[in-house]
Every structure is written in structure tokens, then in C-alpha cells.
Amino acid sequence: MDLGIKGRKAIVCASSKGLGRGCAIKLAEAGVDLTLNARSEGPLEETAGYIRDTFGVNVQIVAADITTEEGRNAVLAACPEPDILVNNAGGPPPGVWSDWGQDEWQAAIQSNMLTPILLTTAVLPGMIARKWGRIVNITSGSVKSPIPQLGLSNAARAGLTGFIAGTARQVAKDGVVINNLLPGQHDTDRINALMGNRAKAENISMDEARNRAQASLPTGKFGDPINFGATCAFMCSEYASFMIGQNLLLDGGAFNSTMG
Ligand code: NAP
């Protein structure tokens, strides 16, 4: 399917690995030129090289911490007029309510709420002026159904979701489409880090922790970051123009509900 976005320009944040990488690959397959970002240059260059060689699109990289003002400015300087923005960053550490004080809260809010809000507000004027834009925020299934040990994530991402809900409706007339994509458990480094914690807590092997987590899903297995990326690419496509302010859950059916 031709997504109608060949030649468009996208910023994909936190995209050397995992879900961000999946989104970058599927946008490149649709013919989109990319600005990729992550903190470590090595994996970023590796992903950029793979995408250039495979899809022949233009790919530039910006090695920077997207949760800092300096990092965001560097990414925006490299791609000042993006048509597409995929907001993403690392997730906060697990714990319990009593672990988290002012510093931990500020870091989580900075990473998973303020950073995507500030990038969105930075690119919106240009998208509105050009009458076309697509923004996808990678949030989490925890927005719909809390993951108790990820309280920092549950809360910060809910704040972002509230901002997007109103803003997406304010800019829809200008051709700007903003939505959130909510991952459940996908097979990435992040899930392996969480499985490592589970293995320790339950005194089981890493394989056993992964097996137990996968067995609890209706699909019986974790999600594939490339399939996640394909959904993201559709949400950035010409055909997503009537999808406004939605929260699309990709969790293998883990959220048990008849509707919504
Ligand atoms: P991942 O496999 O660990 O990949 C994270 C990517 O983000 C890497 O490219 C990493 O590169 C980059 N990154 C991390 N912090 C960054 C920062 N401050 N600035 C720039 N780049 C940064 O993680 P993932 O599984 O793709 O998860 C992506 C997001 O989805 C996270 O917020 C995670 O909490 C959320 N999520 C994931 C799952 C899941 O099952 N995988 C489920 C729900 C929610 P560098 O380390 O080099 O910066």
C-alpha cells in the first residue's frame, strides 16, 4: 500500500533501537526522509546505515539526549520543517510509590510528558502554516491500564495524553493529525530490562520470566517492533487524516475489555 507520504520529512526521536527504530524503518519503507535521534552514536549510525542501504531514503542522525533543551534544539536545527514527528524517549525506572521524590518525578515528567509537548509545540506552527502534519506520540498501555510498578510512567504519560486530547482537536482543521500509539509488551531492550527485574524478584531465570509474561498475553508472545512501526507509519500517512486525538492500543489483547 502506498501511504502517500513519499518525500515527506520525519523526525523520529529515540530511534536507534526498539519501537522508535521500528517506526523509522516503516516510515523509510514509505519513502520518508528521516532525522533519527538517540544518545549513543554507534547504534544510531548502525540503524541509519541499514535504513539508507535498504530503502534509499535520506537519513541524518543527531546523537543527543532528547529530554534536554540542547538535545531538542539540535534535532530541530537538523530538521527545522518536519512534516512528521514521532515522539519517543526512554521509559522511567520501575519501583513503588515510596521510591519517588521530587527528582524522580521531575525526570519522568521531563522525559515522558514535557519533552513530547515541547517538541509538538515547536513543530506545530510550521505544520499549520504548511497545512499538513502528522504527530505520533509513543506512550504506553499504562495510560489505559496502570502498571503498578511503573507509577512514574502511568502518571507522566497520562499528563501528555490530556494535553494531546485537546490540542489534536484544535489543529485538525489545519491538516495536522496528532494521535498516540500505546505499546503493550514488545520484544525490545526495554522489555528485557523489565523481565530482568522480574526474574530477580521472583528468583527465576530470564527465559522463565519472558515465558511467563508471554504466556499471560492472548497472543502468547510479545509484539514485534516492526509491526508496531507499520501502525505508526499508517498513522503518519495521507489516509490518517480523519484519525484525530486517538489512543491506539497495541498490546496483543492484554487489556481485557469488551470496548475501548
Ligand atoms: P528500547 O528498546 O530500550 O529503545 C529505546 C531507544 O530510545 C534507544 O534507541 C535509546 O537509545 C533511545 N533513548 C532512550 N532515552 C533517550 C533519550 N533520553 N534521548 C534520546 N534517545 C533516547 O525501548 P522501547 O522498548 O523501544 O521503548 C520505547 C518507549 O516505549 C519507552 O518510553 C518505553 O517505556 C515505552 N514502552 C515500551 C514497551 C515495550 O514493551 N517495549 C511497552 C510500553 C511502553 P540511547 O540509549 O542510545 O539513547
Short mmCIF file of C-alpha atoms and ligand atoms in Angstrom, two decimals:
data_model
loop_
_atom_site.label_atom_id
_atom_site.label_comp_id
_atom_site.label_asym_id
_atom_site.label_seq_id
_atom_site.Cartn_x
_atom_site.Cartn_y
_atom_site.Cartn_z
CA MET A 1 0.00 0.00 0.00
CA ASP A 2 1.34 3.43 -0.96
CA LEU A 3 0.92 5.56 2.17
CA GLY A 4 1.07 8.79 0.14
CA ILE A 5 3.98 10.26 2.14
CA LYS A 6 6.95 9.62 -0.17
CA GLY A 7 9.39 12.55 0.05
CA ARG A 8 7.99 13.81 3.36
CA LYS A 9 10.45 14.60 6.16
CA ALA A 10 10.21 12.98 9.59
CA ILE A 11 11.90 13.38 12.95
CA VAL A 12 11.84 10.08 14.84
CA CYS A 13 13.03 10.54 18.42
CA ALA A 14 14.77 7.77 20.38
CA SER A 15 15.01 5.61 17.28
CA SER A 16 18.28 3.66 17.24
CA LYS A 17 16.55 0.65 18.81
CA GLY A 18 13.22 -0.87 19.70
CA LEU A 19 9.91 0.76 18.90
CA GLY A 20 11.41 4.01 17.58
CA ARG A 21 13.59 2.01 15.19
CA GLY A 22 10.54 0.06 14.01
CA CYS A 23 8.75 3.35 13.25
CA ALA A 24 11.80 4.72 11.40
CA ILE A 25 12.08 1.58 9.25
CA LYS A 26 8.43 1.60 8.23
CA LEU A 27 8.43 5.34 7.50
CA ALA A 28 11.53 4.82 5.34
CA GLU A 29 9.79 1.99 3.52
CA ALA A 30 7.04 4.50 2.70
CA GLY A 31 9.69 6.80 1.17
CA VAL A 32 10.05 9.29 4.04
CA ASP A 33 13.41 11.06 4.63
CA LEU A 34 14.48 10.75 8.23
CA THR A 35 16.19 12.56 11.07
CA LEU A 36 16.96 9.91 13.66
CA ASN A 37 17.92 10.54 17.27
CA ALA A 38 19.30 8.64 20.25
CA ARG A 39 22.02 9.36 22.81
CA SER A 40 24.66 6.82 21.71
CA GLU A 41 26.11 7.43 18.26
CA GLY A 42 27.13 3.81 17.45
CA PRO A 43 23.70 2.10 17.34
CA LEU A 44 22.22 5.24 15.77
CA GLU A 45 24.73 5.14 12.90
CA GLU A 46 24.09 1.41 12.51
CA THR A 47 20.31 1.90 12.21
CA ALA A 48 20.79 4.86 9.86
CA GLY A 49 23.13 2.82 7.64
CA TYR A 50 20.72 -0.10 7.49
CA ILE A 51 17.82 2.19 6.53
CA ARG A 52 19.83 4.07 3.87
CA ASP A 53 21.05 0.82 2.31
CA THR A 54 17.66 -0.87 2.41
CA PHE A 55 15.27 1.92 1.40
CA GLY A 56 17.46 4.56 -0.31
CA VAL A 57 15.95 7.48 1.60
CA ASN A 58 17.96 10.34 3.11
CA VAL A 59 18.81 9.69 6.74
CA GLN A 60 20.61 12.06 9.07
CA ILE A 61 21.39 11.40 12.70
CA VAL A 62 21.53 13.59 15.77
CA ALA A 63 23.17 11.96 18.78
CA ALA A 64 21.64 13.84 21.72
CA ASP A 65 19.51 13.43 24.81
CA ILE A 66 16.04 14.39 23.60
CA THR A 67 14.92 15.14 27.16
CA THR A 68 17.25 18.17 27.29
CA GLU A 69 16.62 21.55 25.70
CA GLU A 70 20.00 21.30 23.97
CA GLY A 71 19.11 17.89 22.52
CA ARG A 72 15.73 19.05 21.26
CA ASN A 73 17.28 22.18 19.70
CA ALA A 74 19.91 20.07 17.92
CA VAL A 75 17.24 17.79 16.44
CA LEU A 76 15.09 20.74 15.36
CA ALA A 77 18.12 22.51 13.86
CA ALA A 78 18.85 19.40 11.76
CA CYS A 79 15.23 19.19 10.55
CA PRO A 80 13.57 22.58 11.03
CA GLU A 81 10.49 21.84 8.90
CA PRO A 82 9.39 18.27 9.62
CA ASP A 83 6.15 17.01 8.12
CA ILE A 84 6.11 14.15 10.62
CA LEU A 85 7.19 13.96 14.26
CA VAL A 86 7.35 10.70 16.21
CA ASN A 87 7.82 11.50 19.90
CA ASN A 88 9.60 8.86 21.94
CA ALA A 89 12.13 8.58 24.79
CA GLY A 90 13.25 6.00 27.31
CA GLY A 91 10.77 4.88 29.94
CA PRO A 92 11.16 5.67 33.66
CA PRO A 93 12.50 3.09 36.13
CA PRO A 94 10.14 0.74 37.99
CA GLY A 95 9.60 0.98 41.74
CA VAL A 96 6.96 1.70 44.33
CA TRP A 97 5.34 4.98 45.36
CA SER A 98 7.72 5.43 48.29
CA ASP A 99 10.80 5.35 45.99
CA TRP A 100 9.92 8.54 44.17
CA GLY A 101 10.69 12.05 45.35
CA GLN A 102 10.93 15.41 43.58
CA ASP A 103 13.95 14.46 41.42
CA GLU A 104 12.46 11.20 40.15
CA TRP A 105 9.14 12.88 39.39
CA GLN A 106 10.80 15.75 37.58
CA ALA A 107 12.86 13.36 35.45
CA ALA A 108 9.80 11.30 34.49
CA ILE A 109 7.71 14.35 33.68
CA GLN A 110 10.58 15.84 31.67
CA SER A 111 11.11 12.65 29.69
CA ASN A 112 7.59 11.34 29.09
CA MET A 113 5.45 14.46 29.26
CA LEU A 114 7.28 17.77 28.75
CA THR A 115 9.67 16.62 26.02
CA PRO A 116 6.93 15.47 23.62
CA ILE A 117 4.82 18.53 24.49
CA LEU A 118 7.71 20.94 23.80
CA LEU A 119 8.65 19.22 20.53
CA THR A 120 5.00 19.28 19.47
CA THR A 121 4.62 22.97 20.20
CA ALA A 122 7.91 23.68 18.38
CA VAL A 123 6.81 22.00 15.14
CA LEU A 124 3.11 22.92 15.16
CA PRO A 125 3.41 26.49 13.75
CA GLY A 126 5.22 25.20 10.64
CA MET A 127 2.84 22.29 10.14
CA ILE A 128 -0.16 24.61 10.50
CA ALA A 129 1.35 27.11 8.02
CA ARG A 130 2.02 24.30 5.50
CA LYS A 131 -1.44 22.81 6.18
CA TRP A 132 -0.07 19.30 6.69
CA GLY A 133 1.45 17.48 9.61
CA ARG A 134 1.45 14.20 11.46
CA ILE A 135 2.49 13.69 15.08
CA VAL A 136 2.52 10.30 16.80
CA ASN A 137 3.39 10.02 20.48
CA ILE A 138 4.66 6.66 21.64
CA THR A 139 3.13 6.43 25.10
CA SER A 140 2.17 3.15 26.80
CA GLY A 141 -0.69 0.77 27.50
CA SER A 142 -0.20 2.00 31.09
CA VAL A 143 -2.21 5.09 30.11
CA LYS A 144 -5.34 2.92 29.89
CA SER A 145 -4.50 0.31 32.49
CA PRO A 146 -1.91 1.12 35.17
CA ILE A 147 1.22 -0.98 35.62
CA PRO A 148 1.67 -0.61 39.40
CA GLN A 149 5.49 -0.69 39.41
CA LEU A 150 5.61 1.93 36.63
CA GLY A 151 3.82 4.68 38.56
CA LEU A 152 6.12 7.35 37.11
CA SER A 153 5.19 6.27 33.59
CA ASN A 154 1.48 5.89 34.37
CA ALA A 155 1.32 9.45 35.63
CA ALA A 156 3.62 11.35 33.25
CA ARG A 157 2.12 9.76 30.15
CA ALA A 158 -1.42 10.44 31.36
CA GLY A 159 -0.47 14.14 31.52
CA LEU A 160 0.77 14.05 27.92
CA THR A 161 -2.41 12.25 26.87
CA GLY A 162 -4.54 15.00 28.38
CA PHE A 163 -2.62 17.71 26.51
CA ILE A 164 -2.84 15.84 23.21
CA ALA A 165 -6.58 15.17 23.60
CA GLY A 166 -7.39 18.88 23.46
CA THR A 167 -4.62 20.06 21.15
CA ALA A 168 -5.27 17.43 18.46
CA ARG A 169 -8.80 18.82 18.12
CA GLN A 170 -7.57 22.43 17.94
CA VAL A 171 -5.23 21.81 14.99
CA ALA A 172 -7.20 19.23 13.00
CA LYS A 173 -8.71 21.92 10.72
CA ASP A 174 -5.19 22.92 9.72
CA GLY A 175 -4.38 19.48 8.34
CA VAL A 176 -2.37 18.45 11.39
CA VAL A 177 -3.16 14.99 12.71
CA ILE A 178 -1.99 14.08 16.24
CA ASN A 179 -2.51 10.69 17.84
CA ASN A 180 -0.97 8.45 20.48
CA LEU A 181 0.24 4.90 19.96
CA LEU A 182 0.14 2.79 23.13
CA PRO A 183 2.52 -0.19 23.23
CA GLY A 184 1.86 -3.18 25.37
CA GLN A 185 4.73 -5.64 25.81
CA HIS A 186 7.00 -5.61 22.74
CA ASP A 187 10.21 -7.52 22.26
CA THR A 188 12.82 -4.79 22.82
CA ASP A 189 15.71 -3.99 25.18
CA ARG A 190 13.23 -2.20 27.43
CA ILE A 191 11.08 -5.29 27.91
CA ASN A 192 14.21 -7.35 28.57
CA ALA A 193 15.27 -4.88 31.28
CA LEU A 194 11.83 -5.22 32.89
CA MET A 195 11.99 -9.02 32.55
CA GLY A 196 15.41 -8.93 34.24
CA ASN A 197 13.81 -7.17 37.22
CA ARG A 198 11.02 -9.75 37.28
CA ALA A 199 13.49 -12.64 37.14
CA LYS A 200 15.34 -11.20 40.14
CA ALA A 201 12.16 -10.50 42.13
CA GLU A 202 10.69 -13.98 41.51
CA ASN A 203 14.05 -15.79 41.65
CA ILE A 204 13.59 -17.32 38.21
CA SER A 205 15.67 -17.30 35.04
CA MET A 206 15.35 -14.59 32.43
CA ASP A 207 13.88 -17.13 29.98
CA GLU A 208 11.28 -18.16 32.53
CA ALA A 209 10.36 -14.52 33.19
CA ARG A 210 9.90 -13.95 29.45
CA ASN A 211 7.92 -17.18 29.05
CA ARG A 212 5.58 -16.32 31.92
CA ALA A 213 4.99 -12.80 30.60
CA GLN A 214 4.31 -14.03 27.08
CA ALA A 215 2.01 -16.81 28.29
CA SER A 216 -0.15 -14.19 30.01
CA LEU A 217 -0.89 -12.46 26.70
CA PRO A 218 -3.78 -13.56 24.44
CA THR A 219 -1.25 -13.68 21.58
CA GLY A 220 1.09 -15.89 23.64
CA LYS A 221 4.03 -13.74 22.53
CA PHE A 222 5.42 -10.24 22.75
CA GLY A 223 4.74 -7.72 20.00
CA ASP A 224 7.11 -7.15 17.09
CA PRO A 225 8.60 -3.62 16.92
CA ILE A 226 8.41 -3.69 13.12
CA ASN A 227 4.65 -4.31 13.21
CA PHE A 228 4.38 -1.50 15.73
CA GLY A 229 6.27 0.70 13.27
CA ALA A 230 3.88 -0.22 10.47
CA THR A 231 0.95 1.04 12.54
CA CYS A 232 2.87 4.23 13.26
CA ALA A 233 3.58 4.71 9.54
CA PHE A 234 -0.13 4.36 8.79
CA MET A 235 -0.90 6.98 11.46
CA CYS A 236 1.55 9.29 9.63
CA SER A 237 0.03 8.53 6.24
CA GLU A 238 -2.19 10.55 3.95
CA TYR A 239 -5.05 8.22 4.92
CA ALA A 240 -4.95 9.04 8.64
CA SER A 241 -6.49 12.47 8.08
CA PHE A 242 -9.74 11.60 9.95
CA MET A 243 -8.00 9.95 12.91
CA ILE A 244 -7.79 12.74 15.48
CA GLY A 245 -6.65 12.57 19.11
CA GLN A 246 -6.94 8.80 19.34
CA ASN A 247 -5.15 6.42 21.71
CA LEU A 248 -4.42 3.27 19.75
CA LEU A 249 -3.52 0.28 21.91
CA LEU A 250 -1.18 -2.40 20.51
CA ASP A 251 -0.98 -4.88 23.36
CA GLY A 252 -1.84 -8.31 21.97
CA GLY A 253 -5.24 -8.14 23.68
CA ALA A 254 -3.78 -7.81 27.18
CA PHE A 255 -6.24 -5.06 28.17
CA ASN A 256 -9.32 -7.12 28.86
CA SER A 257 -12.36 -5.15 27.79
CA THR A 258 -15.35 -5.54 25.50
CA MET A 259 -14.99 -1.99 24.18
CA GLY A 260 -12.44 0.83 24.41
P1 NAP B 1 14.38 0.41 23.94
O1 NAP B 1 14.34 -0.80 23.12
O2 NAP B 1 15.13 0.43 25.22
O3 NAP B 1 14.90 1.60 22.98
C1 NAP B 1 14.97 2.89 23.48
C2 NAP B 1 15.53 3.81 22.39
O4 NAP B 1 15.41 5.14 22.86
C3 NAP B 1 17.00 3.58 22.10
O5 NAP B 1 17.23 3.90 20.75
C4 NAP B 1 17.67 4.59 23.03
O6 NAP B 1 18.97 4.90 22.57
C5 NAP B 1 16.70 5.76 22.89
N1 NAP B 1 16.67 6.69 24.02
C6 NAP B 1 16.43 6.39 25.32
N2 NAP B 1 16.47 7.51 26.05
C7 NAP B 1 16.73 8.53 25.20
C8 NAP B 1 16.92 9.92 25.37
N3 NAP B 1 16.84 10.50 26.57
N4 NAP B 1 17.18 10.68 24.28
C9 NAP B 1 17.26 10.12 23.06
N5 NAP B 1 17.10 8.82 22.84
C10 NAP B 1 16.85 8.02 23.90
O7 NAP B 1 12.91 0.91 24.36
P2 NAP B 1 11.50 0.57 23.65
O8 NAP B 1 11.01 -0.72 24.15
O9 NAP B 1 11.60 0.84 22.21
O10 NAP B 1 10.57 1.67 24.35
C11 NAP B 1 10.32 2.94 23.78
C12 NAP B 1 9.31 3.65 24.69
O11 NAP B 1 8.10 2.89 24.73
C13 NAP B 1 9.78 3.79 26.14
O12 NAP B 1 9.35 5.01 26.66
C14 NAP B 1 9.09 2.65 26.83
O13 NAP B 1 8.90 2.87 28.21
C15 NAP B 1 7.77 2.62 26.08
N6 NAP B 1 7.11 1.31 26.19
C16 NAP B 1 7.72 0.19 25.75
C17 NAP B 1 7.08 -1.03 25.89
C18 NAP B 1 7.71 -2.33 25.44
O14 NAP B 1 7.16 -3.38 25.71
N7 NAP B 1 8.83 -2.32 24.74
C19 NAP B 1 5.81 -1.09 26.48
C20 NAP B 1 5.21 0.08 26.90
C21 NAP B 1 5.87 1.28 26.76
P3 NAP B 1 20.09 5.51 23.58
O15 NAP B 1 20.05 4.66 24.81
O16 NAP B 1 21.36 5.43 22.81
O17 NAP B 1 19.67 6.92 23.84
#
